[in-house]
Short mmCIF file of C-alpha atoms and ligand atoms in Angstrom, two decimals:
data_model
loop_
_atom_site.label_atom_id
_atom_site.label_comp_id
_atom_site.label_asym_id
_atom_site.label_seq_id
_atom_site.Cartn_x
_atom_site.Cartn_y
_atom_site.Cartn_z
CA MET T 1 -5.52 12.59 16.18
CA TYR T 2 -6.24 14.46 12.98
CA TRP T 3 -3.85 16.94 11.37
CA ASN T 4 -4.74 20.44 12.62
CA ASN T 5 -8.14 19.02 13.61
CA ASP T 6 -9.53 20.64 10.47
CA ILE T 7 -11.27 17.75 8.85
CA SER T 8 -14.83 17.54 7.57
CA LEU T 9 -17.33 15.32 9.35
CA GLU T 10 -17.73 13.28 6.18
CA ASP T 11 -13.98 12.57 5.94
CA LYS T 12 -13.86 11.81 9.63
CA SER T 13 -16.59 9.21 9.32
CA ILE T 14 -15.02 7.58 6.22
CA GLN T 15 -11.64 7.46 7.92
CA GLU T 16 -13.14 6.05 11.11
CA GLU T 17 -14.81 3.31 9.10
CA LEU T 18 -11.56 2.50 7.27
CA ARG T 19 -9.62 2.46 10.52
CA SER T 20 -12.03 -0.11 11.93
CA TYR T 21 -11.05 -2.76 9.36
CA GLU T 22 -8.40 -5.16 10.61
CA ASN T 23 -7.23 -5.94 7.09
CA LEU T 24 -6.58 -2.34 6.07
CA PRO T 25 -3.20 -2.24 4.26
CA LYS T 26 -0.24 -1.63 6.54
CA HIS T 27 1.86 -0.45 3.64
CA ILE T 28 0.76 1.41 0.51
CA ALA T 29 3.23 2.07 -2.31
CA ILE T 30 2.38 4.56 -5.04
CA ILE T 31 3.68 5.19 -8.55
CA MET T 32 2.68 8.82 -9.00
CA ASP T 33 2.30 8.99 -12.76
CA GLY T 34 0.78 11.59 -15.06
CA ASN T 35 2.19 14.94 -13.95
CA GLY T 36 3.54 15.65 -17.44
CA ARG T 37 0.25 14.77 -19.17
CA TRP T 38 -1.72 16.90 -16.71
CA ALA T 39 0.45 19.89 -17.65
CA LYS T 40 0.35 19.06 -21.37
CA ASN T 41 -3.47 18.96 -21.28
CA LYS T 42 -3.36 22.51 -19.93
CA ASN T 43 -0.66 23.69 -22.35
CA ILE T 44 1.68 24.62 -19.52
CA PRO T 45 5.28 23.45 -18.82
CA ARG T 46 5.73 19.94 -17.36
CA LEU T 47 7.18 21.35 -14.14
CA PHE T 48 3.79 22.87 -13.33
CA GLY T 49 2.48 19.31 -13.38
CA HIS T 50 5.06 18.25 -10.82
CA ARG T 51 4.22 21.31 -8.72
CA GLU T 52 0.53 20.39 -8.72
CA GLY T 53 1.58 16.79 -8.02
CA ILE T 54 3.02 18.01 -4.74
CA GLU T 55 -0.47 19.14 -3.69
CA SER T 56 -1.59 15.53 -4.19
CA VAL T 57 1.43 14.29 -2.22
CA LYS T 58 0.45 16.52 0.73
CA GLU T 59 -3.18 15.39 0.69
CA ILE T 60 -2.35 11.69 0.33
CA VAL T 61 0.27 11.78 3.11
CA ARG T 62 -2.13 13.50 5.45
CA THR T 63 -5.07 11.24 4.58
CA SER T 64 -2.94 8.10 4.94
CA SER T 65 -1.74 9.26 8.33
CA ASP T 66 -5.28 10.15 9.48
CA THR T 67 -6.58 6.78 8.28
CA GLY T 68 -4.00 4.90 10.32
CA ILE T 69 -1.83 3.60 7.47
CA LYS T 70 1.58 2.74 8.94
CA TYR T 71 3.77 2.90 5.80
CA LEU T 72 3.44 4.98 2.65
CA THR T 73 6.10 4.71 -0.04
CA LEU T 74 6.14 7.21 -2.91
CA TYR T 75 8.08 6.68 -6.14
CA ALA T 76 9.25 10.27 -6.49
CA PHE T 77 12.25 9.92 -8.80
CA SER T 78 13.50 6.80 -10.56
CA LEU T 79 17.04 6.05 -11.69
CA GLU T 80 15.67 6.25 -15.24
CA ASN T 81 14.34 9.78 -14.57
CA TRP T 82 17.94 11.11 -14.72
CA LYS T 83 17.59 10.77 -18.50
CA ARG T 84 14.95 13.54 -18.63
CA PRO T 85 15.85 17.05 -19.87
CA MET T 86 18.20 18.77 -17.44
CA ASP T 87 15.71 21.60 -16.76
CA GLU T 88 13.06 19.11 -15.63
CA VAL T 89 15.52 17.17 -13.44
CA ASN T 90 16.80 20.36 -11.80
CA GLY T 91 13.26 21.63 -11.32
CA LEU T 92 12.20 18.37 -9.68
CA MET T 93 15.17 18.52 -7.30
CA LYS T 94 14.26 22.08 -6.30
CA LEU T 95 10.62 21.10 -5.78
CA LEU T 96 11.62 18.16 -3.61
CA ASP T 97 13.93 20.38 -1.56
CA SER T 98 11.33 23.11 -1.02
CA PHE T 99 8.59 20.56 -0.27
CA MET T 100 10.70 19.09 2.50
CA LYS T 101 11.74 22.46 3.91
CA GLN T 102 8.15 23.74 3.94
CA GLU T 103 6.50 20.61 5.28
CA ILE T 104 9.01 19.21 7.75
CA GLU T 105 7.58 20.96 10.83
CA GLU T 106 4.03 19.82 10.13
CA LEU T 107 5.18 16.29 9.30
CA HIS T 108 7.16 16.16 12.53
CA ARG T 109 4.25 17.54 14.59
CA ASN T 110 2.11 14.76 13.21
CA LYS T 111 4.68 12.07 14.12
CA VAL T 112 5.58 11.22 10.53
CA ARG T 113 8.94 9.47 10.17
CA ILE T 114 10.76 10.32 6.94
CA ASN T 115 12.64 7.45 5.34
CA LEU T 116 14.54 7.18 2.06
CA ILE T 117 15.30 4.41 -0.39
CA GLY T 118 17.44 4.70 -3.51
CA LYS T 119 20.86 5.93 -4.55
CA ILE T 120 20.67 9.01 -2.34
CA SER T 121 24.37 9.82 -2.86
CA SER T 122 23.59 10.65 -6.50
CA LEU T 123 21.24 13.53 -5.55
CA PRO T 124 22.57 17.11 -5.48
CA LYS T 125 24.35 17.91 -2.22
CA TYR T 126 21.79 20.56 -1.15
CA VAL T 127 18.95 18.03 -1.52
CA GLN T 128 20.94 15.41 0.41
CA ASP T 129 21.46 17.92 3.24
CA THR T 130 17.75 18.77 3.44
CA LEU T 131 16.78 15.10 3.38
CA HIS T 132 19.38 14.22 5.99
CA PHE T 133 18.00 16.92 8.29
CA ALA T 134 14.44 15.59 7.78
CA THR T 135 15.31 11.94 8.45
CA GLN T 136 17.34 12.82 11.55
CA LYS T 137 14.66 15.12 12.95
CA THR T 138 11.89 12.57 12.53
CA LYS T 139 13.73 9.34 13.23
CA GLU T 140 12.07 8.68 16.61
CA ASN T 141 8.54 9.35 15.33
CA GLU T 142 6.10 6.49 15.58
CA GLY T 143 3.29 7.58 13.26
CA LEU T 144 3.24 7.09 9.51
CA THR T 145 6.57 6.09 7.95
CA LEU T 146 6.78 8.12 4.75
CA THR T 147 9.37 6.59 2.45
CA LEU T 148 10.52 8.56 -0.58
CA ALA T 149 12.01 6.45 -3.35
CA LEU T 150 14.58 8.77 -4.90
CA SER T 151 17.05 7.86 -7.61
CA TYR T 152 15.57 4.42 -7.02
CA GLY T 153 15.36 1.34 -9.19
CA ALA T 154 14.45 -2.13 -7.93
CA ARG T 155 16.99 -3.88 -10.14
CA TRP T 156 19.70 -1.55 -8.82
CA ASP T 157 18.69 -2.42 -5.26
CA ILE T 158 18.59 -6.17 -5.95
CA THR T 159 21.98 -6.10 -7.70
CA ARG T 160 23.44 -4.11 -4.83
CA ALA T 161 22.06 -6.64 -2.34
CA VAL T 162 23.69 -9.49 -4.28
CA GLN T 163 27.04 -7.65 -4.20
CA LEU T 164 26.79 -7.06 -0.45
CA ILE T 165 25.88 -10.71 0.15
CA ALA T 166 28.81 -11.87 -1.99
CA MET T 167 31.16 -9.64 0.00
CA ASP T 168 29.86 -11.04 3.29
CA VAL T 169 30.33 -14.59 1.98
CA ARG T 170 33.89 -13.76 0.88
CA ARG T 171 34.70 -12.29 4.30
CA GLY T 172 33.35 -15.44 5.97
CA ASN T 173 30.47 -13.61 7.70
CA LEU T 174 27.76 -15.52 5.85
CA SER T 175 27.57 -19.02 4.43
CA PRO T 176 25.69 -19.55 1.15
CA GLU T 177 23.43 -22.20 2.78
CA ASP T 178 22.16 -19.55 5.20
CA ILE T 179 20.85 -17.25 2.47
CA SER T 180 17.08 -17.41 2.89
CA GLU T 181 14.43 -15.06 1.51
CA GLU T 182 14.54 -13.21 4.83
CA THR T 183 18.35 -12.89 4.69
CA PHE T 184 18.13 -11.58 1.13
CA ALA T 185 15.41 -9.05 2.02
CA SER T 186 17.54 -7.74 4.88
CA TYR T 187 20.13 -6.55 2.34
CA LEU T 188 17.60 -4.46 0.42
CA ASN T 189 16.98 -0.74 1.00
CA THR T 190 13.54 -1.66 2.33
CA ASN T 191 15.01 -3.73 5.17
CA GLY T 192 12.78 -3.51 8.25
CA MET T 193 9.66 -2.44 6.35
CA PRO T 194 6.71 -4.76 5.75
CA ASP T 195 6.08 -5.56 2.08
CA PRO T 196 3.47 -3.28 0.49
CA ASP T 197 -0.02 -4.79 0.66
CA LEU T 198 -1.30 -2.39 -1.95
CA MET T 199 0.41 -0.72 -4.91
CA ILE T 200 -1.43 2.16 -6.55
CA ARG T 201 -0.45 3.49 -9.95
CA THR T 202 -2.12 6.54 -11.40
CA SER T 203 -2.77 7.64 -15.00
CA GLY T 204 -4.11 4.29 -16.19
CA GLU T 205 -0.73 2.67 -16.93
CA TYR T 206 -0.33 -1.05 -16.18
CA ARG T 207 3.39 -1.30 -15.44
CA LEU T 208 5.69 -1.78 -12.43
CA SER T 209 8.41 0.46 -13.90
CA ASN T 210 11.21 -1.09 -11.83
CA PHE T 211 9.46 -0.28 -8.53
CA LEU T 212 9.82 -2.61 -5.51
CA LEU T 213 10.03 -5.73 -7.70
CA TRP T 214 10.98 -8.05 -4.81
CA GLU T 215 8.68 -6.46 -2.22
CA LEU T 216 5.56 -6.48 -4.42
CA ALA T 217 5.61 -10.27 -4.93
CA TYR T 218 2.19 -10.58 -3.22
CA GLY T 219 1.06 -6.96 -3.42
CA GLU T 220 -2.41 -6.11 -4.68
CA ILE T 221 -2.34 -3.71 -7.62
CA TYR T 222 -4.82 -0.87 -8.07
CA ILE T 223 -4.74 1.25 -11.22
CA SER T 224 -6.45 4.62 -11.18
CA ASP T 225 -7.23 6.46 -14.40
CA LYS T 226 -6.69 9.80 -12.67
CA LEU T 227 -3.49 11.68 -13.47
CA TRP T 228 -1.43 12.12 -10.29
CA PRO T 229 -2.19 15.85 -9.79
CA LYS T 230 -5.89 14.90 -9.76
CA PHE T 231 -5.51 11.95 -7.37
CA ARG T 232 -6.83 13.12 -4.02
CA LYS T 233 -8.28 11.73 -0.79
CA GLN T 234 -11.53 10.40 -2.34
CA ASP T 235 -9.42 8.41 -4.81
CA LEU T 236 -7.39 6.97 -1.95
CA TYR T 237 -10.61 5.96 -0.15
CA ASN T 238 -11.80 4.25 -3.37
CA ALA T 239 -8.52 2.32 -3.62
CA LEU T 240 -8.76 1.27 0.03
CA PHE T 241 -12.38 0.10 -0.23
CA ASP T 242 -11.47 -1.81 -3.39
CA PHE T 243 -8.55 -3.45 -1.55
CA LEU T 244 -10.81 -4.44 1.35
CA LYS T 245 -13.06 -6.40 -1.05
CA ARG T 246 -10.19 -8.50 -2.35
CA GLU T 247 -9.31 -11.96 -1.15
CA ARG T 248 -5.59 -12.33 -0.59
CA ARG T 249 -4.77 -16.01 -0.94
CA PHE T 250 -0.95 -16.06 -0.95
CA GLY T 251 -1.07 -19.24 -3.06
CA LYS T 252 -3.73 -20.99 -0.95
CA THR T 253 -7.28 -21.84 -2.06
CA SER T 254 -10.30 -19.71 -1.30
CA ASP T 255 -11.65 -22.45 1.05
CA GLN T 256 -8.43 -22.49 3.03
CA ILE T 257 -8.56 -18.75 3.53
CA ASN T 258 -12.24 -18.55 4.43
CA ASN T 259 -12.36 -21.57 6.65
CA SER T 260 -8.83 -22.31 7.72
CA ASP T 261 -9.81 -24.17 10.90
CA SER T 262 -12.36 -26.52 9.37
CA TYR T 263 -10.16 -27.01 6.31
CA PHE T 264 -7.33 -28.11 8.59
CA LYS T 265 -9.63 -30.59 10.39
CA LYS T 266 -10.81 -31.99 7.03
CA VAL T 267 -7.22 -32.57 5.92
CA VAL T 268 -6.34 -34.27 9.24
CA ASN T 269 -9.43 -36.53 8.98
CA ALA T 270 -8.69 -37.38 5.36
CA ILE T 271 -5.15 -38.41 6.34
CA LYS T 272 -6.44 -40.42 9.33
CA ASN T 273 -8.98 -42.26 7.15
CA SER T 274 -6.58 -43.00 4.31
C1 LIG D 301 5.65 10.98 -13.06
O1 LIG D 301 4.94 11.82 -13.91
C2 LIG D 301 6.13 11.70 -11.91
C3 LIG D 301 7.44 11.90 -11.60
C4 LIG D 301 8.54 11.39 -12.44
C5 LIG D 301 7.85 12.68 -10.44
C6 LIG D 301 6.92 12.67 -9.28
C7 LIG D 301 7.23 13.83 -8.44
C8 LIG D 301 6.35 14.56 -7.75
C9 LIG D 301 4.93 14.26 -7.60
C10 LIG D 301 6.82 15.79 -7.05
C11 LIG D 301 7.91 15.60 -6.04
C12 LIG D 301 7.65 14.54 -5.06
C13 LIG D 301 7.66 14.66 -3.71
C14 LIG D 301 7.52 13.45 -2.88
C15 LIG D 301 7.79 15.93 -3.03
P1 LIG D 301 5.46 12.01 -15.39
O2 LIG D 301 6.26 13.25 -15.44
O3 LIG D 301 6.18 10.78 -15.85
O4 LIG D 301 4.11 12.16 -16.16
P2 LIG D 301 3.81 11.76 -17.68
O5 LIG D 301 3.94 10.26 -17.78
O6 LIG D 301 2.41 12.22 -17.87
O7 LIG D 301 4.81 12.49 -18.52
#
């Protein structure tokens, strides 16, 4: 089902093709970078860049949902972003609040589930209230899970997980020998979500910027030169087709991946004959 059914035939056919690939990413994470530079290039205040960035957010959410992506995580505000000028921080909070108020009905109609990661308690109360309403309203939805990383930092999340684990050990609810990678991951904000298969960063920067450091261990990285306000559906298609060409080996060899069955037989025979 397409949003509002108003989609061009060309987009429909691209999205149908993408949907047909089994190895399409389940989870895409995006560092939306370049709003400030987009505004600077036009000699207008930085906030106009964030405002235009919201147009990209809308298009990318909709296109991801139409293409059958199950999880989309957007790095909307980092813990480090609190250090920006107060006007910009306040403006971003207002934009986030009005985005959610304006879009919630359409997101809900299209079965999007809103999810949050980050230090949400540090956001202004009015933003927390709007976000709380949105997550509650959409919590049963089974379409795209749209996660907003807000006041988020991966090191903060990892440190917090370590503290929670230590407390559980002290209370006798967990023994140190039982701490596996899975146990650790269950203490992170991203608990219950699959790791991102694909991380997109815009504006040509090659950095992780404290985003999902644990979860991106095996994620494929795609850097777009476009500034975020210019990153639209065609750019998402390009990233997805690029991803589909990649070979994800997870530490194995290319032969193992391409021919796992015959590789296994070869290993068994080699052991038998040794
Ligand atoms: C990075 O660009 C972008 C941000 C810090 C904020 C991203 C926020 C939005 C796109 C709008 C609100 C989001 C949602 C989900 C409604 P930058 O300002 O660092 O750009 P620069 O590196 O060119 O200065």
